[in-house]
Amino acid sequence: MPYKKGDGQTVVIALGGNALGDTPAEQLELVRHTAACIVDLVAEGVNVVVSHGNGPQVGMIKNACDFAAARDGKTPDIPFPEAGAMSQGYIGYHLSQAILNELRRRGIERSTANVVTQTVVSADDPAFESPTKPVGAFLTEEEARAKAAETGYAYREDAGRGWRQVVASPRPVRIVEFDAVRDLVEAGYIVVAAGGGGVPVFDRESGYEGVPAVIDKDRSSARMAADFGADALIILTAVEKVCVNFNTPEQEALDSMTAAEAERHIADGQFAPGSMLPKVQACLEYLADCPSGRAVITSLERAKDAIGGKTGTVITAG
């Protein structure tokens, strides 16, 4: 059946790990609350594209497959790109189902679409020169060296616990399925896409080729929001607002920042790497390509109020 696109803003929402959970059962419970917050926006006429992290989930899939492959002699090795695609499918299934159930509960005639997404990265990205992100099962040094010789992948010792595959975190260049996502949004669907940043791929003359890597989901969300020319990029995390002088007596929550102010805070070391820093950087990347937009960092619970300008930290081009 045809669906009606909302009359309001188009926003890309990047869900943090706190919106999901570490196990399928925990995730299925948590996404009900997540879905209610998303449908709050849909009910206001907002057109929503949802992206999400996949760290615990892709790790669970890769570890389980590695464990089985090493022990039963029947399970094949599952490469990291395939594990990423699997995680997109099952997280997207949970999110889509929860959103559909919430829409039905409220009598809203809309539907969802979950797009397993590929993201082009550059083979020349400097991140590939020094992969640092451990993934998959722990191996002995002998097993790791054999796997490295067989696959060409990088393995390193991990904190005295064994050897693990390490992958790079390259910059997203292009969302392969963007046209499909755009068309679905235009047709009125609530779309889940670019989960875990998307499956990283090289775009070679012979075609697309999966590569073991981890793309920051906020950066892929920023890329997608910029390509849409979205009215807003909403990055959801555990806190309501970005703070400077975090966890000190001088801590200050920020209602807003210009891009220049955010750059100064980054230069001053105000945002922690691996935590708030990549979120602010993703906002700046979106604004660089879409200066008329606004980026908002806030918590899931305050997403509706943040869209309305009542809370969250709003970052603008100037």
Short mmCIF file of C-alpha atoms in Angstrom, two decimals, residues 119-122 125 127 169-174 215 219 223 285:
data_model
loop_
_atom_site.label_atom_id
_atom_site.label_comp_id
_atom_site.label_asym_id
_atom_site.label_seq_id
_atom_site.Cartn_x
_atom_site.Cartn_y
_atom_site.Cartn_z
CA THR A 119 29.74 2.15 2.46
CA VAL A 120 32.56 2.93 0.05
CA VAL A 121 35.94 3.61 1.66
CA SER A 122 39.21 4.52 -0.02
CA ASP A 125 42.85 5.88 3.52
CA ALA A 127 43.71 4.19 8.57
CA SER A 169 38.48 2.60 10.85
CA PRO A 170 38.48 4.47 7.52
CA ARG A 171 36.47 7.54 6.54
CA PRO A 172 33.16 6.89 4.76
CA VAL A 173 33.20 8.19 1.19
CA ARG A 174 29.81 7.19 -0.21
CA ILE A 215 33.39 2.64 10.00
CA ARG A 219 30.47 9.58 10.44
CA ARG A 223 27.61 11.41 5.22
CA GLU A 285 31.60 16.88 8.69
#
